[in-house]
PDB file of C-alpha atoms in Angstrom:
ATOM      1  CA  ALA X   1    -150.332 -60.334 -80.996  1.00  0.00           C
ATOM      2  CA  GLN X   2    -148.162 -58.573 -83.506  1.00  0.00           C
ATOM      3  CA  THR X   3    -144.409 -58.333 -83.262  1.00  0.00           C
ATOM      4  CA  VAL X   4    -141.861 -56.625 -85.471  1.00  0.00           C
ATOM      5  CA  THR X   5    -138.157 -57.403 -85.248  1.00  0.00           C
ATOM      6  CA  GLN X   6    -135.266 -55.428 -86.685  1.00  0.00           C
ATOM      7  CA  SER X   7    -132.031 -57.257 -86.025  1.00  0.00           C
ATOM      8  CA  GLN X   8    -129.630 -54.562 -87.263  1.00  0.00           C
ATOM      9  CA  PRO X   9    -129.324 -51.752 -84.700  1.00  0.00           C
ATOM     10  CA  GLU X  10    -126.852 -49.814 -86.852  1.00  0.00           C
ATOM     11  CA  MET X  11    -125.635 -49.825 -90.422  1.00  0.00           C
ATOM     12  CA  SER X  12    -123.424 -47.606 -92.496  1.00  0.00           C
ATOM     13  CA  VAL X  13    -122.759 -47.433 -96.205  1.00  0.00           C
ATOM     14  CA  GLN X  14    -120.836 -45.269 -98.629  1.00  0.00           C
ATOM     15  CA  GLU X  15    -122.765 -42.653-100.549  1.00  0.00           C
ATOM     16  CA  ALA X  16    -124.170 -43.954-103.864  1.00  0.00           C
ATOM     17  CA  GLU X  17    -124.070 -47.565-102.711  1.00  0.00           C
ATOM     18  CA  THR X  18    -127.046 -49.822-102.127  1.00  0.00           C
ATOM     19  CA  VAL X  19    -128.089 -50.896 -98.653  1.00  0.00           C
ATOM     20  CA  THR X  20    -130.694 -53.353 -97.418  1.00  0.00           C
ATOM     21  CA  LEU X  21    -132.370 -53.101 -94.025  1.00  0.00           C
ATOM     22  CA  SER X  22    -133.941 -56.245 -92.583  1.00  0.00           C
ATOM     23  CA  CYS X  23    -137.281 -56.705 -90.869  1.00  0.00           C
ATOM     24  CA  THR X  24    -139.219 -59.754 -89.777  1.00  0.00           C
ATOM     25  CA  TYR X  25    -142.663 -59.801 -88.273  1.00  0.00           C
ATOM     26  CA  ASP X  26    -145.261 -62.061 -86.806  1.00  0.00           C
ATOM     27  CA  THR X  27    -149.020 -61.734 -86.903  1.00  0.00           C
ATOM     28  CA  SER X  28    -152.178 -63.789 -86.679  1.00  0.00           C
ATOM     29  CA  GLU X  29    -154.009 -61.497 -89.074  1.00  0.00           C
ATOM     30  CA  SER X  30    -155.019 -62.802 -92.482  1.00  0.00           C
ATOM     31  CA  ASN X  31    -154.388 -59.449 -94.083  1.00  0.00           C
ATOM     32  CA  TYR X  32    -152.207 -56.592 -92.967  1.00  0.00           C
ATOM     33  CA  TYR X  33    -150.045 -53.715 -94.067  1.00  0.00           C
ATOM     34  CA  LEU X  34    -146.323 -53.269 -93.668  1.00  0.00           C
ATOM     35  CA  PHE X  35    -144.498 -49.954 -93.598  1.00  0.00           C
ATOM     36  CA  TRP X  36    -141.065 -48.434 -93.454  1.00  0.00           C
ATOM     37  CA  TYR X  37    -140.794 -45.098 -91.681  1.00  0.00           C
ATOM     38  CA  LYS X  38    -137.800 -42.783 -91.678  1.00  0.00           C
ATOM     39  CA  GLN X  39    -136.937 -40.685 -88.647  1.00  0.00           C
ATOM     40  CA  PRO X  40    -134.221 -38.092 -89.393  1.00  0.00           C
ATOM     41  CA  PRO X  41    -132.494 -36.115 -86.629  1.00  0.00           C
ATOM     42  CA  SER X  42    -135.499 -33.782 -86.549  1.00  0.00           C
ATOM     43  CA  ARG X  43    -137.358 -36.868 -85.140  1.00  0.00           C
ATOM     44  CA  GLN X  44    -140.383 -36.459 -87.393  1.00  0.00           C
ATOM     45  CA  MET X  45    -141.764 -39.789 -88.623  1.00  0.00           C
ATOM     46  CA  ILE X  46    -141.902 -39.886 -92.407  1.00  0.00           C
ATOM     47  CA  LEU X  47    -143.521 -42.696 -94.388  1.00  0.00           C
ATOM     48  CA  VAL X  48    -141.056 -44.158 -96.879  1.00  0.00           C
ATOM     49  CA  ILE X  49    -142.983 -47.058 -98.389  1.00  0.00           C
ATOM     50  CA  ARG X  50    -145.887 -49.399 -97.668  1.00  0.00           C
ATOM     51  CA  GLN X  51    -146.921 -52.867 -98.772  1.00  0.00           C
ATOM     52  CA  GLU X  52    -150.251 -54.659 -98.658  1.00  0.00           C
ATOM     53  CA  ALA X  53    -149.799 -58.248 -97.602  1.00  0.00           C
ATOM     54  CA  TYR X  54    -152.184 -59.658-100.200  1.00  0.00           C
ATOM     55  CA  LYS X  55    -150.252 -58.036-103.039  1.00  0.00           C
ATOM     56  CA  GLN X  56    -147.452 -60.206-104.315  1.00  0.00           C
ATOM     57  CA  GLN X  57    -145.727 -57.432-106.202  1.00  0.00           C
ATOM     58  CA  ASN X  58    -143.076 -55.656-104.194  1.00  0.00           C
ATOM     59  CA  ALA X  59    -143.703 -51.954-103.593  1.00  0.00           C
ATOM     60  CA  THR X  60    -141.319 -49.399-105.096  1.00  0.00           C
ATOM     61  CA  GLU X  61    -140.948 -45.667-104.465  1.00  0.00           C
ATOM     62  CA  ASN X  62    -138.155 -44.142-106.524  1.00  0.00           C
ATOM     63  CA  ARG X  63    -134.870 -45.287-104.915  1.00  0.00           C
ATOM     64  CA  PHE X  64    -136.698 -47.285-102.242  1.00  0.00           C
ATOM     65  CA  SER X  65    -138.015 -50.794-102.772  1.00  0.00           C
ATOM     66  CA  VAL X  66    -139.010 -53.705-100.604  1.00  0.00           C
ATOM     67  CA  ASN X  67    -138.479 -57.432-100.728  1.00  0.00           C
ATOM     68  CA  PHE X  68    -141.646 -58.890 -99.254  1.00  0.00           C
ATOM     69  CA  GLN X  69    -141.479 -62.606 -98.484  1.00  0.00           C
ATOM     70  CA  LYS X  70    -144.864 -63.455 -96.980  1.00  0.00           C
ATOM     71  CA  ALA X  71    -144.169 -67.090 -96.159  1.00  0.00           C
ATOM     72  CA  ALA X  72    -140.971 -66.139 -94.364  1.00  0.00           C
ATOM     73  CA  LYS X  73    -142.647 -63.063 -92.784  1.00  0.00           C
ATOM     74  CA  SER X  74    -139.805 -60.931 -94.002  1.00  0.00           C
ATOM     75  CA  PHE X  75    -140.009 -57.328 -95.224  1.00  0.00           C
ATOM     76  CA  SER X  76    -136.659 -55.794 -96.112  1.00  0.00           C
ATOM     77  CA  LEU X  77    -136.036 -52.281 -97.411  1.00  0.00           C
ATOM     78  CA  LYS X  78    -133.546 -51.623-100.180  1.00  0.00           C
ATOM     79  CA  ILE X  79    -132.185 -48.141-100.717  1.00  0.00           C
ATOM     80  CA  SER X  80    -130.430 -47.701-104.046  1.00  0.00           C
ATOM     81  CA  ASP X  81    -127.953 -44.928-104.885  1.00  0.00           C
ATOM     82  CA  SER X  82    -127.912 -43.880-101.236  1.00  0.00           C
ATOM     83  CA  GLN X  83    -127.690 -40.166-100.473  1.00  0.00           C
ATOM     84  CA  LEU X  84    -126.483 -38.225 -97.444  1.00  0.00           C
ATOM     85  CA  GLY X  85    -130.088 -37.229 -96.753  1.00  0.00           C
ATOM     86  CA  ASP X  86    -130.939 -40.877 -96.223  1.00  0.00           C
ATOM     87  CA  THR X  87    -129.075 -40.792 -92.914  1.00  0.00           C
ATOM     88  CA  ALA X  88    -131.772 -41.501 -90.336  1.00  0.00           C
ATOM     89  CA  MET X  89    -133.351 -44.069 -88.091  1.00  0.00           C
ATOM     90  CA  TYR X  90    -135.542 -46.462 -90.058  1.00  0.00           C
ATOM     91  CA  PHE X  91    -138.482 -48.213 -88.451  1.00  0.00           C
ATOM     92  CA  CYS X  92    -140.364 -51.180 -89.819  1.00  0.00           C
ATOM     93  CA  ALA X  93    -144.036 -51.252 -88.783  1.00  0.00           C
ATOM     94  CA  GLN X  94    -147.133 -53.372 -89.214  1.00  0.00           C
ATOM     95  CA  ARG X  95    -150.873 -52.778 -89.021  1.00  0.00           C
ATOM     96  CA  GLY X  96    -153.629 -55.349 -89.120  1.00  0.00           C
ATOM     97  CA  VAL X  97    -156.828 -54.750 -91.094  1.00  0.00           C
ATOM     98  CA  SER X  98    -159.193 -57.500 -90.095  1.00  0.00           C
ATOM     99  CA  ASN X  99    -160.831 -56.021 -87.002  1.00  0.00           C
ATOM    100  CA  PHE X 100    -162.505 -52.720 -86.439  1.00  0.00           C
ATOM    101  CA  GLY X 101    -160.343 -50.773 -84.045  1.00  0.00           C
ATOM    102  CA  ASN X 102    -157.246 -52.705 -84.993  1.00  0.00           C
ATOM    103  CA  GLU X 103    -155.714 -49.511 -86.144  1.00  0.00           C
ATOM    104  CA  LYS X 104    -152.507 -49.272 -84.232  1.00  0.00           C
ATOM    105  CA  LEU X 105    -149.082 -49.520 -85.794  1.00  0.00           C
ATOM    106  CA  THR X 106    -146.642 -51.918 -84.180  1.00  0.00           C
ATOM    107  CA  PHE X 107    -143.069 -50.736 -84.647  1.00  0.00           C
ATOM    108  CA  GLY X 108    -139.718 -52.474 -84.590  1.00  0.00           C
ATOM    109  CA  THR X 109    -136.790 -51.146 -82.578  1.00  0.00           C
ATOM    110  CA  GLY X 110    -135.262 -49.399 -85.568  1.00  0.00           C
ATOM    111  CA  THR X 111    -132.044 -49.423 -87.588  1.00  0.00           C
ATOM    112  CA  ARG X 112    -129.799 -46.392 -87.461  1.00  0.00           C
ATOM    113  CA  LEU X 113    -128.458 -45.862 -90.985  1.00  0.00           C
ATOM    114  CA  THR X 114    -125.501 -43.617 -91.666  1.00  0.00           C
ATOM    115  CA  ILE X 115    -124.510 -42.650 -95.196  1.00  0.00           C
ATOM    116  CA  ILE X 116    -120.802 -41.913 -95.385  1.00  0.00           C
ATOM    117  CA  PRO X 117    -119.654 -39.219 -97.819  1.00  0.00           C
TER     118      PRO X 117
ATOM    119  CA  GLU D   1    -148.133 -31.441 -98.345  1.00  0.00           C
ATOM    120  CA  PRO D   2    -150.467 -30.858 -95.361  1.00  0.00           C
ATOM    121  CA  GLU D   3    -148.943 -31.194 -91.906  1.00  0.00           C
ATOM    122  CA  VAL D   4    -149.906 -32.265 -88.429  1.00  0.00           C
ATOM    123  CA  THR D   5    -148.812 -29.533 -86.010  1.00  0.00           C
ATOM    124  CA  GLN D   6    -147.729 -30.172 -82.429  1.00  0.00           C
ATOM    125  CA  THR D   7    -147.054 -27.650 -79.703  1.00  0.00           C
ATOM    126  CA  PRO D   8    -144.882 -27.136 -77.799  1.00  0.00           C
ATOM    127  CA  SER D   9    -141.880 -28.822 -79.366  1.00  0.00           C
ATOM    128  CA  HIS D  10    -140.327 -29.279 -75.937  1.00  0.00           C
ATOM    129  CA  GLN D  11    -141.985 -29.189 -72.532  1.00  0.00           C
ATOM    130  CA  VAL D  12    -140.360 -29.489 -69.143  1.00  0.00           C
ATOM    131  CA  THR D  13    -142.441 -30.240 -66.060  1.00  0.00           C
ATOM    132  CA  GLN D  14    -142.022 -31.289 -62.475  1.00  0.00           C
ATOM    133  CA  MET D  15    -142.988 -34.778 -61.386  1.00  0.00           C
ATOM    134  CA  GLY D  16    -146.590 -34.865 -60.208  1.00  0.00           C
ATOM    135  CA  GLN D  17    -147.672 -31.938 -62.339  1.00  0.00           C
ATOM    136  CA  GLU D  18    -150.356 -32.077 -65.001  1.00  0.00           C
ATOM    137  CA  VAL D  19    -149.316 -31.535 -68.579  1.00  0.00           C
ATOM    138  CA  ILE D  20    -151.313 -31.062 -71.779  1.00  0.00           C
ATOM    139  CA  LEU D  21    -149.777 -31.788 -75.149  1.00  0.00           C
ATOM    140  CA  ARG D  22    -151.483 -30.158 -78.087  1.00  0.00           C
ATOM    141  CA  CYS D  23    -151.933 -31.247 -81.660  1.00  0.00           C
ATOM    142  CA  VAL D  24    -153.693 -29.791 -84.670  1.00  0.00           C
ATOM    143  CA  PRO D  25    -154.439 -32.651 -87.071  1.00  0.00           C
ATOM    144  CA  ILE D  26    -154.900 -32.103 -90.777  1.00  0.00           C
ATOM    145  CA  SER D  27    -158.226 -30.359 -91.244  1.00  0.00           C
ATOM    146  CA  ASN D  28    -160.259 -33.012 -93.076  1.00  0.00           C
ATOM    147  CA  HIS D  29    -158.875 -35.965 -91.134  1.00  0.00           C
ATOM    148  CA  LEU D  30    -161.181 -37.991 -88.917  1.00  0.00           C
ATOM    149  CA  TYR D  31    -158.919 -40.461 -87.107  1.00  0.00           C
ATOM    150  CA  PHE D  32    -156.419 -39.327 -84.544  1.00  0.00           C
ATOM    151  CA  TYR D  33    -153.635 -41.039 -82.634  1.00  0.00           C
ATOM    152  CA  TRP D  34    -151.000 -40.548 -79.997  1.00  0.00           C
ATOM    153  CA  TYR D  35    -147.747 -42.484 -79.976  1.00  0.00           C
ATOM    154  CA  ARG D  36    -144.732 -42.095 -77.753  1.00  0.00           C
ATOM    155  CA  GLN D  37    -141.046 -42.876 -78.053  1.00  0.00           C
ATOM    156  CA  ILE D  38    -138.831 -43.140 -75.009  1.00  0.00           C
ATOM    157  CA  LEU D  39    -135.294 -42.143 -75.945  1.00  0.00           C
ATOM    158  CA  GLY D  40    -133.517 -44.989 -77.708  1.00  0.00           C
ATOM    159  CA  GLN D  41    -136.571 -47.227 -77.756  1.00  0.00           C
ATOM    160  CA  LYS D  42    -139.265 -48.132 -80.241  1.00  0.00           C
ATOM    161  CA  VAL D  43    -142.283 -46.018 -81.032  1.00  0.00           C
ATOM    162  CA  GLU D  44    -145.278 -47.237 -79.008  1.00  0.00           C
ATOM    163  CA  PHE D  45    -148.989 -46.829 -79.666  1.00  0.00           C
ATOM    164  CA  LEU D  46    -150.946 -45.048 -76.941  1.00  0.00           C
ATOM    165  CA  VAL D  47    -154.447 -44.375 -78.182  1.00  0.00           C
ATOM    166  CA  SER D  48    -156.673 -43.921 -81.224  1.00  0.00           C
ATOM    167  CA  PHE D  49    -159.652 -41.580 -81.328  1.00  0.00           C
ATOM    168  CA  TYR D  50    -162.615 -41.273 -83.673  1.00  0.00           C
ATOM    169  CA  ASN D  51    -165.986 -39.569 -83.474  1.00  0.00           C
ATOM    170  CA  ASN D  52    -165.147 -38.124 -80.074  1.00  0.00           C
ATOM    171  CA  GLU D  53    -164.430 -41.526 -78.601  1.00  0.00           C
ATOM    172  CA  ILE D  54    -161.413 -43.652 -77.896  1.00  0.00           C
ATOM    173  CA  SER D  55    -161.474 -46.539 -80.377  1.00  0.00           C
ATOM    174  CA  GLU D  56    -158.441 -48.362 -79.044  1.00  0.00           C
ATOM    175  CA  LYS D  57    -155.865 -47.870 -76.319  1.00  0.00           C
ATOM    176  CA  SER D  58    -152.747 -49.639 -75.162  1.00  0.00           C
ATOM    177  CA  GLU D  59    -151.750 -50.846 -71.710  1.00  0.00           C
ATOM    178  CA  ILE D  60    -149.607 -47.734 -71.374  1.00  0.00           C
ATOM    179  CA  PHE D  61    -152.700 -45.529 -71.597  1.00  0.00           C
ATOM    180  CA  ASP D  62    -153.852 -45.859 -68.010  1.00  0.00           C
ATOM    181  CA  ASP D  63    -156.085 -43.622 -65.899  1.00  0.00           C
ATOM    182  CA  GLN D  64    -153.400 -40.950 -65.788  1.00  0.00           C
ATOM    183  CA  PHE D  65    -153.886 -40.304 -69.483  1.00  0.00           C
ATOM    184  CA  SER D  66    -156.824 -38.748 -71.286  1.00  0.00           C
ATOM    185  CA  VAL D  67    -157.497 -37.374 -74.746  1.00  0.00           C
ATOM    186  CA  GLU D  68    -159.884 -34.760 -75.950  1.00  0.00           C
ATOM    187  CA  ARG D  69    -160.906 -32.920 -79.069  1.00  0.00           C
ATOM    188  CA  PRO D  70    -162.261 -29.808 -77.421  1.00  0.00           C
ATOM    189  CA  ASP D  71    -163.037 -27.546 -80.356  1.00  0.00           C
ATOM    190  CA  GLY D  72    -163.070 -29.510 -83.591  1.00  0.00           C
ATOM    191  CA  SER D  73    -159.520 -28.615 -84.520  1.00  0.00           C
ATOM    192  CA  ASN D  74    -157.259 -29.385 -81.570  1.00  0.00           C
ATOM    193  CA  PHE D  75    -156.537 -32.864 -80.259  1.00  0.00           C
ATOM    194  CA  THR D  76    -154.965 -32.993 -76.831  1.00  0.00           C
ATOM    195  CA  LEU D  77    -153.242 -35.553 -74.642  1.00  0.00           C
ATOM    196  CA  LYS D  78    -153.378 -34.885 -70.907  1.00  0.00           C
ATOM    197  CA  ILE D  79    -151.211 -36.556 -68.313  1.00  0.00           C
ATOM    198  CA  ARG D  80    -152.720 -35.846 -64.898  1.00  0.00           C
ATOM    199  CA  SER D  81    -149.781 -36.510 -62.607  1.00  0.00           C
ATOM    200  CA  THR D  82    -146.551 -36.922 -64.507  1.00  0.00           C
ATOM    201  CA  LYS D  83    -143.946 -39.501 -63.557  1.00  0.00           C
ATOM    202  CA  LEU D  84    -140.281 -39.625 -64.426  1.00  0.00           C
ATOM    203  CA  GLU D  85    -140.974 -42.523 -66.802  1.00  0.00           C
ATOM    204  CA  ASP D  86    -143.376 -40.355 -68.806  1.00  0.00           C
ATOM    205  CA  SER D  87    -140.354 -38.554 -70.227  1.00  0.00           C
ATOM    206  CA  ALA D  88    -140.516 -39.285 -73.940  1.00  0.00           C
ATOM    207  CA  MET D  89    -141.219 -37.845 -77.363  1.00  0.00           C
ATOM    208  CA  TYR D  90    -144.964 -37.819 -77.954  1.00  0.00           C
ATOM    209  CA  PHE D  91    -146.186 -37.991 -81.528  1.00  0.00           C
ATOM    210  CA  CYS D  92    -149.628 -37.052 -82.733  1.00  0.00           C
ATOM    211  CA  ALA D  93    -150.869 -38.583 -85.971  1.00  0.00           C
ATOM    212  CA  SER D  94    -153.966 -38.387 -88.109  1.00  0.00           C
ATOM    213  CA  ARG D  95    -155.510 -39.863 -91.216  1.00  0.00           C
ATOM    214  CA  ILE D  96    -158.523 -39.085 -93.312  1.00  0.00           C
ATOM    215  CA  ASP D  97    -160.313 -42.393 -92.836  1.00  0.00           C
ATOM    216  CA  ARG D  98    -159.638 -45.881 -91.614  1.00  0.00           C
ATOM    217  CA  ALA D  99    -159.148 -47.465 -95.024  1.00  0.00           C
ATOM    218  CA  PRO D 100    -156.178 -49.736 -94.454  1.00  0.00           C
ATOM    219  CA  ASN D 101    -154.143 -48.177 -97.234  1.00  0.00           C
ATOM    220  CA  GLU D 102    -154.745 -44.639 -96.090  1.00  0.00           C
ATOM    221  CA  LYS D 103    -151.572 -42.802 -95.181  1.00  0.00           C
ATOM    222  CA  LEU D 104    -150.924 -41.866 -91.556  1.00  0.00           C
ATOM    223  CA  PHE D 105    -149.440 -38.399 -91.077  1.00  0.00           C
ATOM    224  CA  PHE D 106    -147.248 -37.776 -88.051  1.00  0.00           C
ATOM    225  CA  GLY D 107    -146.440 -34.501 -86.377  1.00  0.00           C
ATOM    226  CA  SER D 108    -142.904 -33.494 -85.400  1.00  0.00           C
ATOM    227  CA  GLY D 109    -143.458 -34.500 -81.814  1.00  0.00           C
ATOM    228  CA  THR D 110    -143.354 -32.915 -78.377  1.00  0.00           C
ATOM    229  CA  GLN D 111    -140.373 -33.834 -76.240  1.00  0.00           C
ATOM    230  CA  LEU D 112    -141.641 -34.124 -72.662  1.00  0.00           C
ATOM    231  CA  SER D 113    -139.059 -33.986 -69.904  1.00  0.00           C
ATOM    232  CA  VAL D 114    -140.262 -34.808 -66.382  1.00  0.00           C
ATOM    233  CA  LEU D 115    -137.866 -33.694 -63.639  1.00  0.00           C
TER     234      LEU D 115
END
């Protein structure tokens, strides 16, 4: 079974500062993908960044980067130079790749991030 | 960027009534999904669908739920007899193939309120 845990229900940070959101996971899969999704007030789910477990290099997308620690099963998201538009709920998610049909995403409970002007 | 379209954005129904939630996935996508999010809770997988068959479903997806791709463009989720606990945001998603690194596109959701 796969589990994803986000231990920070809410966070806030001043605009232009850097913030790190935490995520830990558990899986029996040998290979898997990890994702961060953003859900703004419109409630649409938007992919922020993804990481393949077999890749040691941390993924980066502009101001967003991850710190992937495979042994510790940790997958944190760092947002640099935070902007007001980053205010949203952020979900960490995992998907296994070893079995046909193992296609579902398992989500964490989310972290509500507020950027303060 | 192409979009997954869901209609309606908000649906209100009486308990015990049937409801159909509609989705138009991105046109060249082959894999389709429904997820739901009860207010304040995590997003939960319901079902995946490929080649006109369910490929995986969760425990939530019981006999009250069904999915269909009736005309090659729409992808629907039917709840036969709605319960109060079915009130949630329902998200449709699609992707072009099942390559693990292939991006999953979500729609904006349908908020279902069961009274």
